mmCIF file of C-alpha atoms in Angstrom:
data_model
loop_
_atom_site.group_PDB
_atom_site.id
_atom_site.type_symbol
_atom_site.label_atom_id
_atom_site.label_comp_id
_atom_site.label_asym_id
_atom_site.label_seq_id
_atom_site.Cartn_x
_atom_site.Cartn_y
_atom_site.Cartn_z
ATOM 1 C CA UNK A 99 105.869 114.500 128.750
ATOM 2 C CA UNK A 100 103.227 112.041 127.719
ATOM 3 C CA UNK A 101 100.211 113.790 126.415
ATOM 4 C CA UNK A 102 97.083 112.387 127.194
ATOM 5 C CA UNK A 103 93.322 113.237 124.939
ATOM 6 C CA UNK A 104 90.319 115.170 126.727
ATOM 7 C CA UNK A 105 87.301 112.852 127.330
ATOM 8 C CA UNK A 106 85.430 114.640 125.548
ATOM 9 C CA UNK A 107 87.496 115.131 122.300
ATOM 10 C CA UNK A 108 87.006 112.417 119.916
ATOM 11 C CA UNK A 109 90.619 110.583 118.778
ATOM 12 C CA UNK A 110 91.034 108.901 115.269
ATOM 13 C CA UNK A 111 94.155 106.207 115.049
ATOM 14 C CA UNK A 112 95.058 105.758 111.813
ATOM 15 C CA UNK A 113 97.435 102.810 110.745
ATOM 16 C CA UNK A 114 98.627 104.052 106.869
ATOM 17 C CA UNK A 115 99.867 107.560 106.219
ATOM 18 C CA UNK A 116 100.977 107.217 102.673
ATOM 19 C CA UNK A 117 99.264 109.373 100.411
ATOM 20 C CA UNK A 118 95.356 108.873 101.101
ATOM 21 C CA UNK A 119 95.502 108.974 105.135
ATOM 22 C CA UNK A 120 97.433 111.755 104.925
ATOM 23 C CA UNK A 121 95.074 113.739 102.850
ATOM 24 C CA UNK A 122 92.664 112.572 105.304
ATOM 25 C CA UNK A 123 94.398 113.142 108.573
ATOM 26 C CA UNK A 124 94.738 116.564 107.596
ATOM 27 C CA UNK A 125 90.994 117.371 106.803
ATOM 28 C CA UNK A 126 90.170 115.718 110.094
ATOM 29 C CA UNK A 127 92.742 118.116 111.755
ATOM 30 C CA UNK A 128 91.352 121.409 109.906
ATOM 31 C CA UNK A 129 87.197 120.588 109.840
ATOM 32 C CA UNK A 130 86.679 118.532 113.096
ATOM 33 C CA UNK A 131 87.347 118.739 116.232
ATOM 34 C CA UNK A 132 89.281 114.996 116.710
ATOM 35 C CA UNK A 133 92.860 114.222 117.503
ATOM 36 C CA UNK A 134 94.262 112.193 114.547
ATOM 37 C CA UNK A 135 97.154 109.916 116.134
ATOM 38 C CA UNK A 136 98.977 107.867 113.616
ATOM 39 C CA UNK A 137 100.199 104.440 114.263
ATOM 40 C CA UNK A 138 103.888 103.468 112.486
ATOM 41 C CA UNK A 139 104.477 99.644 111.971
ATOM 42 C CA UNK A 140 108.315 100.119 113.490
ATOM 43 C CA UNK A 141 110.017 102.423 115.920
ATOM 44 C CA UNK A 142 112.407 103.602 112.925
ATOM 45 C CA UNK A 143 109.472 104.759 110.676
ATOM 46 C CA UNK A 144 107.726 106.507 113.937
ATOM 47 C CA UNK A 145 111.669 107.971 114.351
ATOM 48 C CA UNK A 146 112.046 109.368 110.781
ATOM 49 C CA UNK A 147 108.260 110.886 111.667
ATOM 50 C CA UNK A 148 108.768 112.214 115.168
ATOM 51 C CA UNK A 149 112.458 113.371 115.132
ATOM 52 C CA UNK A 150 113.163 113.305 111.162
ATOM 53 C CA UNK A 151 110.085 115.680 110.228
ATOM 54 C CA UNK A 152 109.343 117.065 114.106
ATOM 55 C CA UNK A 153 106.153 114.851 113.728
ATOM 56 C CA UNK A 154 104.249 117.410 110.468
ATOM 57 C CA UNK A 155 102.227 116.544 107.997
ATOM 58 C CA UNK A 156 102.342 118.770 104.273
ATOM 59 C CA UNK A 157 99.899 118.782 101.792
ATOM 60 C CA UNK A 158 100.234 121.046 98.755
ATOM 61 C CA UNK A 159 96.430 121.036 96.520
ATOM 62 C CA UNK A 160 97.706 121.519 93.467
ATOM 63 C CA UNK A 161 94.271 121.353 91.588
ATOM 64 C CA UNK A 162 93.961 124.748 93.334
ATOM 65 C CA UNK A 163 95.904 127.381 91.268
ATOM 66 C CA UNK A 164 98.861 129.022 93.451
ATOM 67 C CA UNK A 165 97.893 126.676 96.714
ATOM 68 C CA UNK A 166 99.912 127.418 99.643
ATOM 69 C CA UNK A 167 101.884 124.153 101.410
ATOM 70 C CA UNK A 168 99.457 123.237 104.113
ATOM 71 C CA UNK A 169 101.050 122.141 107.472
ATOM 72 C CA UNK A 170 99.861 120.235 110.594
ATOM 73 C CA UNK A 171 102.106 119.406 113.834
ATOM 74 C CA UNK A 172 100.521 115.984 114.951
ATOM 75 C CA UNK A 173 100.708 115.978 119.253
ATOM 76 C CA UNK A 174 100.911 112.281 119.821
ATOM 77 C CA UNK A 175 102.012 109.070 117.747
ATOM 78 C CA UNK A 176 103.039 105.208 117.975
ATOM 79 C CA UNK A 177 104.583 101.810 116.977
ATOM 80 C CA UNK A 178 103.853 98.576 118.763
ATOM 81 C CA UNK A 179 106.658 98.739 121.135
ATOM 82 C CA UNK A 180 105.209 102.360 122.884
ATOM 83 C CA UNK A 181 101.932 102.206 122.192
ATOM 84 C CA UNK A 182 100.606 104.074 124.940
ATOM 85 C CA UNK A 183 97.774 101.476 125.906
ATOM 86 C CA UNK A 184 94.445 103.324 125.404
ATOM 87 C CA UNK A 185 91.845 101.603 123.912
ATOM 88 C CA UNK A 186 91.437 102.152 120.229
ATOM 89 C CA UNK A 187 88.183 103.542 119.093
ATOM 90 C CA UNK A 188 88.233 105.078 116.048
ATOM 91 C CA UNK A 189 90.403 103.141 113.564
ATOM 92 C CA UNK A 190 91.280 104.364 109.917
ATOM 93 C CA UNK A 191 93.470 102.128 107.466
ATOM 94 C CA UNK A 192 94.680 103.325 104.488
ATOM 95 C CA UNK A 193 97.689 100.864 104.095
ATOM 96 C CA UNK A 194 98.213 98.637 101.247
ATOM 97 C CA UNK A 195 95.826 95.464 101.048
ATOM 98 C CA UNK A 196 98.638 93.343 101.551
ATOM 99 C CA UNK A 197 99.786 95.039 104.890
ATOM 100 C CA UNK A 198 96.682 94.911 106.558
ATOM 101 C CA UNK A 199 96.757 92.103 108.702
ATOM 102 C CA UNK A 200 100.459 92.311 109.559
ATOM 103 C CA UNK A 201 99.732 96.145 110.245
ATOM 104 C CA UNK A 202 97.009 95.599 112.446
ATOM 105 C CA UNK A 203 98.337 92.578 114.243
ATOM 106 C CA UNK A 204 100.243 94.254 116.943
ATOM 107 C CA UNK A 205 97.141 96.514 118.144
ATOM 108 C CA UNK A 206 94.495 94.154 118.456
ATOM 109 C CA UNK A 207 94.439 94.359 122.146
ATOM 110 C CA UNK A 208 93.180 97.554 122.192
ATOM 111 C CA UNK A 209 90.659 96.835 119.871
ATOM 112 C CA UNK A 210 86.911 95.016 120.687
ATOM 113 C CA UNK A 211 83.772 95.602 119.942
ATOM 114 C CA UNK A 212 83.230 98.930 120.902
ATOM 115 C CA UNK A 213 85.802 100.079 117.798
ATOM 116 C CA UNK A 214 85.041 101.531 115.233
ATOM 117 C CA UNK A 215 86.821 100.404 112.049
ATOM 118 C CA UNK A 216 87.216 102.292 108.784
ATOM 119 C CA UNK A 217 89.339 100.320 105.448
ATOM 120 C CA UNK A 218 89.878 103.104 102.713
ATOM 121 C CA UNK A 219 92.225 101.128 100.289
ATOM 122 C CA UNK A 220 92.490 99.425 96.527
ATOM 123 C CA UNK A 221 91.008 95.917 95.376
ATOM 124 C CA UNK A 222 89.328 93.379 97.143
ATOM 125 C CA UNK A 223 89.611 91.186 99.616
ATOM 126 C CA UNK A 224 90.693 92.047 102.859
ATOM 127 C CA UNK A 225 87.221 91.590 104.497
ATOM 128 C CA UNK A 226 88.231 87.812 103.836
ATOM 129 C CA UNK A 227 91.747 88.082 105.472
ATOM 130 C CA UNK A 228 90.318 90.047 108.687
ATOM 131 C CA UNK A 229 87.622 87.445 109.245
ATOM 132 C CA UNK A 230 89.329 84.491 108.606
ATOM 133 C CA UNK A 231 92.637 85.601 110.332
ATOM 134 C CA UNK A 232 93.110 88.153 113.009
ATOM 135 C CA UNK A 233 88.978 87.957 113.975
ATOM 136 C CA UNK A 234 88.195 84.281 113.931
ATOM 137 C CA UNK A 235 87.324 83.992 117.039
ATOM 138 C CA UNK A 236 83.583 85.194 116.321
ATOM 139 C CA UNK A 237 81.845 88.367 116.641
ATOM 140 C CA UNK A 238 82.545 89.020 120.225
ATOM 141 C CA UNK A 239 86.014 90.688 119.750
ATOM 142 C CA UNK A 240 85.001 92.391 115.754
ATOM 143 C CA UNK A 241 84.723 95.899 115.708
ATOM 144 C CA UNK A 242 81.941 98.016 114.007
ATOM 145 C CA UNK A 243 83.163 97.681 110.248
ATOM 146 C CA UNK A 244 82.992 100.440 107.725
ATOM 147 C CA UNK A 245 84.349 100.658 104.172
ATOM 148 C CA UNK A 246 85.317 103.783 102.683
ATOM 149 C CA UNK A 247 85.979 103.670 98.744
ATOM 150 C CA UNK A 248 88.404 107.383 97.782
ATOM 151 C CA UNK A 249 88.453 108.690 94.734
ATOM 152 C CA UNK A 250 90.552 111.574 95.398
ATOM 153 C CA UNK A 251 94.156 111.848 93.497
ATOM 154 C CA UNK A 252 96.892 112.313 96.180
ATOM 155 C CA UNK A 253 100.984 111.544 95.518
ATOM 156 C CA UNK A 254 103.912 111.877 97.727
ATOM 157 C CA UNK A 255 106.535 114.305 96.486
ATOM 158 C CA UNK A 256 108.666 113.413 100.034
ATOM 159 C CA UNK A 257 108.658 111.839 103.284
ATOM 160 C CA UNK A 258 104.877 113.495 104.765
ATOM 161 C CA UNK A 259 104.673 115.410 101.754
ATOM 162 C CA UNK A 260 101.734 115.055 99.814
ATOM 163 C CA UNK A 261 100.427 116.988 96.714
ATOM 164 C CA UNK A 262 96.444 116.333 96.360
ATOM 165 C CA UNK A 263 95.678 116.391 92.555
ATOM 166 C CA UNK A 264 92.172 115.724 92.328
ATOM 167 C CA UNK A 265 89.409 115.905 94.090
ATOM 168 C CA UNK A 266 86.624 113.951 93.794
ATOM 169 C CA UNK A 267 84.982 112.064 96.970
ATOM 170 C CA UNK A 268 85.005 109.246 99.485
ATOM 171 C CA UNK A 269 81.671 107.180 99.696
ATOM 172 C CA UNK A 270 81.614 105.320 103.132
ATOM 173 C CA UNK A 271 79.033 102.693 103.916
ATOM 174 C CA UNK A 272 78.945 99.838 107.226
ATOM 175 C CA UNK A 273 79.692 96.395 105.965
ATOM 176 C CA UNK A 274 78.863 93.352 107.435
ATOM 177 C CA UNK A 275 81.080 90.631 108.419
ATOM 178 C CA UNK A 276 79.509 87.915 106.303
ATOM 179 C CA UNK A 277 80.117 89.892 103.178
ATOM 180 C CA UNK A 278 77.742 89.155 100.330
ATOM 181 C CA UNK A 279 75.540 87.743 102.320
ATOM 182 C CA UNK A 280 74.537 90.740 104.635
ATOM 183 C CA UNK A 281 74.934 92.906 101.370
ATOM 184 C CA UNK A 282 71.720 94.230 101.463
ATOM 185 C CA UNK A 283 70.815 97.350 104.220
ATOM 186 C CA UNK A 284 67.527 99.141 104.627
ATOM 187 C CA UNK A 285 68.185 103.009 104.225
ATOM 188 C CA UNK A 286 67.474 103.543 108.074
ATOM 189 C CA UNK A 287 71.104 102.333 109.070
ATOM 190 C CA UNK A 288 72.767 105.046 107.424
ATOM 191 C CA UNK A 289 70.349 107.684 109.323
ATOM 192 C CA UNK A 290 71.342 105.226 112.576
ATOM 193 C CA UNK A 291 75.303 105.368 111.861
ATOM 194 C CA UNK A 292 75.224 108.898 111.075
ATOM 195 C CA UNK A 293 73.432 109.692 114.631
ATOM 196 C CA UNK A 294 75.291 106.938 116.983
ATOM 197 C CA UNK A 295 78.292 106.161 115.759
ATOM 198 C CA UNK A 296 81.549 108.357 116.490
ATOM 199 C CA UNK A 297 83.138 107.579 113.591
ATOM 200 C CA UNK A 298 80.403 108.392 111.072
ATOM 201 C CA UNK A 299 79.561 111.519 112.902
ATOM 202 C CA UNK A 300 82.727 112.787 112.323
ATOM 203 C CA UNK A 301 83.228 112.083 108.968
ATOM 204 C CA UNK A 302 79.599 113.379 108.284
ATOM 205 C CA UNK A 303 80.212 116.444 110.274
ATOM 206 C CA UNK A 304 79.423 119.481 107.987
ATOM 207 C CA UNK A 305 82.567 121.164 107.191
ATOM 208 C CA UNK A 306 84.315 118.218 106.980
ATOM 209 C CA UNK A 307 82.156 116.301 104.689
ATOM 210 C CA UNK A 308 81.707 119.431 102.232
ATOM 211 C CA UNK A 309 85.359 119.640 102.000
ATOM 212 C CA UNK A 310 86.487 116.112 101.560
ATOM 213 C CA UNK A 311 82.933 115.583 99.254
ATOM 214 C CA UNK A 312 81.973 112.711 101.880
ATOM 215 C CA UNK A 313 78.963 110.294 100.892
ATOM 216 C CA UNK A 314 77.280 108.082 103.317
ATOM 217 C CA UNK A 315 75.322 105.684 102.403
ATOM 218 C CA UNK A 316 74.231 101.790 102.636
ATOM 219 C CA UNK A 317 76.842 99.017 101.819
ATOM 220 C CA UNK A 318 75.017 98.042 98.585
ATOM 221 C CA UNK A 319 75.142 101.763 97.389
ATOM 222 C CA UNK A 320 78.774 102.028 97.984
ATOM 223 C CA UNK A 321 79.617 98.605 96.615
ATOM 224 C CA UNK A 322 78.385 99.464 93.157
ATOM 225 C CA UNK A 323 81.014 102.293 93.267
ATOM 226 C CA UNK A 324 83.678 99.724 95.334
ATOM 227 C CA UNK A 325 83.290 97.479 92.501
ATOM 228 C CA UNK A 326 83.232 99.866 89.319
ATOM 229 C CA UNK A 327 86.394 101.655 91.021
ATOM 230 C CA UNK A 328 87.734 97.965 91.114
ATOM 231 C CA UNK A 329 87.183 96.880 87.514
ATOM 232 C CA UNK A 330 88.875 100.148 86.485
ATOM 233 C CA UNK A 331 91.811 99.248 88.995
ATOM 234 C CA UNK A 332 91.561 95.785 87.082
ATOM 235 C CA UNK A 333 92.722 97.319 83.805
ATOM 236 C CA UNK A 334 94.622 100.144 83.752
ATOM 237 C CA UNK A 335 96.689 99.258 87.122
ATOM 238 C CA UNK A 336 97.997 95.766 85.882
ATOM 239 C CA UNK A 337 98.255 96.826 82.504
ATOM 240 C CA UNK A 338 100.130 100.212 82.796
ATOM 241 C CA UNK A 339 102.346 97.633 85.303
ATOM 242 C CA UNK A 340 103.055 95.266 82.804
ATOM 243 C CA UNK A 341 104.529 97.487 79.957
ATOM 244 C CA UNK A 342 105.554 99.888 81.937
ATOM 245 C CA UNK A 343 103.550 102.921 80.695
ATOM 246 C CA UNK A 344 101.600 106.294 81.349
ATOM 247 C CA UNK A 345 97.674 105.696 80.951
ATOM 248 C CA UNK A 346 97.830 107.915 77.578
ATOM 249 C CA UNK A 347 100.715 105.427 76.384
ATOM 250 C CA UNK A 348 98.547 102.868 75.147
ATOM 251 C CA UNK A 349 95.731 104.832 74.313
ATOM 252 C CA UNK A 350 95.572 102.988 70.996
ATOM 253 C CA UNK A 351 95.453 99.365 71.701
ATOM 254 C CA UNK A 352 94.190 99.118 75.035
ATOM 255 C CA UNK A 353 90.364 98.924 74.918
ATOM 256 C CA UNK A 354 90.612 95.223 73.497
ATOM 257 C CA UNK A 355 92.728 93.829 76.441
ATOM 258 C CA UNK A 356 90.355 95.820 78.771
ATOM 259 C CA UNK A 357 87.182 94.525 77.301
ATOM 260 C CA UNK A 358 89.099 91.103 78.104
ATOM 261 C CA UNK A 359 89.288 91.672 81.563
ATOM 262 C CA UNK A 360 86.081 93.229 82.306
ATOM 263 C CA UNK A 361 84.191 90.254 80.551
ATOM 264 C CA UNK A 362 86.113 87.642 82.814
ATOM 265 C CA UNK A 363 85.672 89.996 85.838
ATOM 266 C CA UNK A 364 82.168 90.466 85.640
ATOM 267 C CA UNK A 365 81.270 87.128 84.833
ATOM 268 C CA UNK A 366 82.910 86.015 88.407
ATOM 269 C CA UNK A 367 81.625 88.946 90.017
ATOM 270 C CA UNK A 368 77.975 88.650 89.415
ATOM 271 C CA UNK A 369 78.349 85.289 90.572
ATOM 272 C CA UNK A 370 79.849 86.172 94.182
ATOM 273 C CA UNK A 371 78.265 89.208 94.324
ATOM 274 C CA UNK A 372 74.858 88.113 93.118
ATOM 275 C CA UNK A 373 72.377 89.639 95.747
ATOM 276 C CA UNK A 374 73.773 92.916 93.845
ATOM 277 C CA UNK A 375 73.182 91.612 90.891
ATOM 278 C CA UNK A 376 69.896 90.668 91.665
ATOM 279 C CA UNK A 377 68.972 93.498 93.450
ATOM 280 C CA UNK A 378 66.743 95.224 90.767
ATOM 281 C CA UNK A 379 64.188 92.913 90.680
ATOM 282 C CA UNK A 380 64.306 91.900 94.540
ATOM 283 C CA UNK A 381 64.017 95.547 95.915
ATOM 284 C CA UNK A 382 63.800 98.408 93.799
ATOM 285 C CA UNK A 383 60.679 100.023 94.552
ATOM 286 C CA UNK A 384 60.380 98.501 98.420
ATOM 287 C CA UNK A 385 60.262 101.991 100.537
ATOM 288 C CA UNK A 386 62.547 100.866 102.663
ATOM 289 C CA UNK A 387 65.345 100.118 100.510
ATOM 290 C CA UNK A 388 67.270 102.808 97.988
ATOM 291 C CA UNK A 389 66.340 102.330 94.153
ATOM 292 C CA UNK A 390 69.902 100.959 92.505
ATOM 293 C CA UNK A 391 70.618 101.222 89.134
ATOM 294 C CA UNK A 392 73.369 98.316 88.939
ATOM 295 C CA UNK A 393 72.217 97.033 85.621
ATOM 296 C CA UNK A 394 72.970 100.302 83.786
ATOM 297 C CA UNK A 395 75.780 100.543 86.083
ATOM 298 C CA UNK A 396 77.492 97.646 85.089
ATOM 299 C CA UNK A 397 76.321 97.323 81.083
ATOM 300 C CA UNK A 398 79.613 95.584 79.086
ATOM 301 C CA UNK A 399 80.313 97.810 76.116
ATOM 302 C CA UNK A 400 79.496 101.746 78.108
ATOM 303 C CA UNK A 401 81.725 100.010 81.078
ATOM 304 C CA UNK A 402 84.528 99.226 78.756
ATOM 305 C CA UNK A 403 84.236 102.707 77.375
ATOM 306 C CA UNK A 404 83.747 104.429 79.848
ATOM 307 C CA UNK A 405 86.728 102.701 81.452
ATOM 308 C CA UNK A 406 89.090 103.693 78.784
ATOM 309 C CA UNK A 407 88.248 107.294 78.556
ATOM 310 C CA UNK A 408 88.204 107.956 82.312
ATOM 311 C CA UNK A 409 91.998 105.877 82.590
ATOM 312 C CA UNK A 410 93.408 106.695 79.427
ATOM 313 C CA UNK A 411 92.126 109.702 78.155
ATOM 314 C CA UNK A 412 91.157 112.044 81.108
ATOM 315 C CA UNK A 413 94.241 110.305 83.324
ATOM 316 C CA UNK A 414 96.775 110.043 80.264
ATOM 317 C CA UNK A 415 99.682 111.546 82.328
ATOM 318 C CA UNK A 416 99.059 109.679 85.326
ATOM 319 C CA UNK A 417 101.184 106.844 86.411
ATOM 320 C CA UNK A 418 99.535 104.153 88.625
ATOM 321 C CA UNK A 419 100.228 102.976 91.845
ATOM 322 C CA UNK A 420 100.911 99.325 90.490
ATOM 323 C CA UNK A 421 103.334 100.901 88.224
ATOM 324 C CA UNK A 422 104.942 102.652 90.451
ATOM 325 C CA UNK A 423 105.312 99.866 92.939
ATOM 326 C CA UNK A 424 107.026 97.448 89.917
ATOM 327 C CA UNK A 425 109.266 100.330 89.509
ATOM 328 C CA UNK A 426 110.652 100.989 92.889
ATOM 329 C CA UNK A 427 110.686 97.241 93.436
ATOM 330 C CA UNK A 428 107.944 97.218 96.087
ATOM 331 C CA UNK A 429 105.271 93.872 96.230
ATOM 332 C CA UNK A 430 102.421 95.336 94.364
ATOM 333 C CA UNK A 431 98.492 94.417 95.010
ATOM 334 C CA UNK A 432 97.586 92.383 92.347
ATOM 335 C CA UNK A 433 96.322 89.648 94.825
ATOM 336 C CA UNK A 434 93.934 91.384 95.908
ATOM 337 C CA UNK A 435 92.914 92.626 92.309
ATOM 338 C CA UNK A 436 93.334 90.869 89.482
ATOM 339 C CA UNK A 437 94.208 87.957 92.185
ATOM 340 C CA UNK A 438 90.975 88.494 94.150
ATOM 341 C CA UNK A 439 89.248 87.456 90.801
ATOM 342 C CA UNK A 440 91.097 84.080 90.376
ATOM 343 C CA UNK A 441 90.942 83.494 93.949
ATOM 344 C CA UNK A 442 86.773 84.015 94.013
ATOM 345 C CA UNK A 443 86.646 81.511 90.814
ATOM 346 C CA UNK A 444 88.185 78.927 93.145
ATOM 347 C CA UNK A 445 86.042 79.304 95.744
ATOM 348 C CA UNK A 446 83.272 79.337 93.669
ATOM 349 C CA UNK A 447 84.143 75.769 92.512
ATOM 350 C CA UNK A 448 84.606 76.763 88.740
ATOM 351 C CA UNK A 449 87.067 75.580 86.441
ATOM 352 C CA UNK A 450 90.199 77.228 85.889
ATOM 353 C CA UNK A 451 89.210 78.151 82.486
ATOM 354 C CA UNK A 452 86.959 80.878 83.873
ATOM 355 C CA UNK A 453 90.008 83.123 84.986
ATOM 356 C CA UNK A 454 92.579 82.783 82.122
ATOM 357 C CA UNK A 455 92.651 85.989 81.620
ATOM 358 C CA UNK A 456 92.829 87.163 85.388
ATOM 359 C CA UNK A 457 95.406 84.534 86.011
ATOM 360 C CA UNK A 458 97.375 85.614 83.217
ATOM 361 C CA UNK A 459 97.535 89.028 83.933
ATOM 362 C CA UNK A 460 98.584 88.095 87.828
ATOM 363 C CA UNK A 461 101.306 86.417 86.165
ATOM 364 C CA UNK A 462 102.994 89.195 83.855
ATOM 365 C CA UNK A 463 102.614 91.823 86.764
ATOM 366 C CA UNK A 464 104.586 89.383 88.976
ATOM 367 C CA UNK A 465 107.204 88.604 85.934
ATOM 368 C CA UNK A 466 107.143 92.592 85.464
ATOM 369 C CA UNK A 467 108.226 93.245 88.964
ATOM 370 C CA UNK A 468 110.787 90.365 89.317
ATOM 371 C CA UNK A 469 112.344 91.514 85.943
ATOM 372 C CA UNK A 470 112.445 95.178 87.393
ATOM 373 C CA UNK A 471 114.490 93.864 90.643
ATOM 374 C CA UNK A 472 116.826 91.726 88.801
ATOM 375 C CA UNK A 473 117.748 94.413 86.427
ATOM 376 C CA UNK A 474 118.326 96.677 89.687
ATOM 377 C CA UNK A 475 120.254 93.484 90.884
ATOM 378 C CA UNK A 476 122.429 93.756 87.758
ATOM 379 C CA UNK A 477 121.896 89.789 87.940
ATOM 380 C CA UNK A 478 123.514 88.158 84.839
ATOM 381 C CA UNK A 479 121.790 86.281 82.535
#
């Protein structure tokens, strides 16, 4: 029996349920009132869901002593080949950078204009890819765009079953199309999204935003914490890639290599990114803007160190995603880290001196991972 939404309840699609849309599917289920439908990029992954797992979700909070396993049947989801038609307005995707386009691809015909669009993942970058690839074809077919940036700590223990470790918040923000350039919002849009706009009313909805610690606010807000939270992503997940390592593990030597990165990375950031940058001096005090602090923010030596302590001292027993990709011989996302650096230097016209660190780093995480899958290979030397 096909199962088809009231009118009046709102539906979220969400294309990623790995660790971070799960958390968030869940939330949605419990505090609001929307049906969360997931989207599976292949009829065997939507199988394993539907028939495998009798289509549940699990999350265990283990920052809560003695948690109970939380459980949620989900009514109704797809892969491209039954996708049931409707037109897709609330979108959430929370699937590695590298699998956006290709994950997204197959829906696009029930997406326009009227959708709203939410991308909660790692690094930078995809903005680019989305605009240059799938939406080319100008702002007639681009749906309403929104950036979330997570900082909660989520893992899979098995297929749908999540334990949440941390939790910390999700700051959410509109972002425009023409990236840097329409960087800069007046305060009112975030008092207009949260009024308007499906999506943002539902992720601003009381019960749900006190529970999953939701912040709205304008794009330049959020991108301070988009690009801190990518700097940090910068160090520890390349470098904890690399040598194959827990955070704590090289709690004695890596603050030099760090400092190395986030001296590159800054230097090409504040160049692409510059109406941030600059934003101090252009709008601080102007009433209709929010007073940033991005100087302070983004000061070398309390960056670096605050870095270090927050990756390798509070998160010494964590393992990151990167590392965990190398090791179970998945493609990682340094392209759209470390990578998106290099890649901004080139577009920026400068030599290819300015990214030798960046570029090196790229490098050893992709020699990391090949060396992992040969040894799995049992290639001979």
């Amino acid at each position: 029996m096909t199962i088809t939404p009231s009118p009046e309840k709102p539906v979220v699609h969400i294309v990623g349920l790995g660790s971070m849309g799960s958390i968030l599917a869940m939330d949605l289920l419990e505090f609001t009132d929307a049906e969360v439908v997931p989207l599976f990029r292949n009829e065997q992954k939507l199988k394993s869901f539907q028939i495998g797992h009798g289509s549940k979700l699990s999350t265990k909070r283990v920052y809560l002593s003695d948690s109970p396993v939380e459980t949620k049947q989900i009514q109704r989801s797809y892969c491209p080949s039954n996708y049931s038609g409707e037109h897709i307005k609330n979108l959430v995707v929370t699937t590695k950078t590298y699998q956006t386009t290709d994950a997204l691809r197959p829906f696009l015909p029930y997406i326009d204009s009227e959708t709203n669009l939410i991308l909660i993942q790692n690094g930078l970058g995809v903005l680019e890819s989305l605009s240059e690839g799938l939406f080319s074809d100008g702002v007639l077919s681009r749906p309403n765009l929104f950036q979330g940036v997570i900082a909660h700590g989520a893992f899979q223990e098995s297929d749908f079953m999540f334990n949440y470790t941390c939790l910390a918040d999700m700051k959410i923000a509109r972002i425009s199309w023409n990236g840097a350039e329409g960087l800069v919002q007046p305060s009112k849009i975030v008092v207009e999204d949260a009024l308007n706009n499906e999506l943002i009313r539902l992720l601003t909805q009381p019960a749900f935003s006190k529970e999953f610690v939701v912040k709205h606010m304008t794009y330049q807000e959020m991108l301070i914490g988009q690009l801190y939270k990518f700097l940090v992503n910068s160090c520890i997940n390349s470098i904890s890639a690399i040598v194959d390592c827990r955070n704590g593990e090289i709690i004695d030597n890596a603050k030099p290599v760090f400092s190395l990165i986030v001296k590159e990375s800054l230097t090409i950031l504040k160049l692409a990114y510059a109406p941030l940058f600059q934003y101090e001096q252009n709008y601080n005090g102007k009433e209709a803007f929010p007073f940033l602090k991005v100087d302070e923010t983004f000061e070398f030596e309390p960056l670096v160190d605050t870095i270090f302590y927050l990756t390798c001292v509070l998160g010494e027993q964590s393992s990151t995603s990167m590392r965990e990709d190398t090791k179970h011989f998945r493609d990682t996302e340094i392209d759209y880290i470390n990578g998106y650096v290099v890649s901004l230097a080139e577009k920026l016209g400068l030599g290819s001196d300015a990214v030798n660190v960046n570029r090196l780093v790229v490098e050893l995480v992709n020699l990391r991972a090949g060396l992992n899958k040969r040894r799995a290979n049992q290639i001979p030397v």
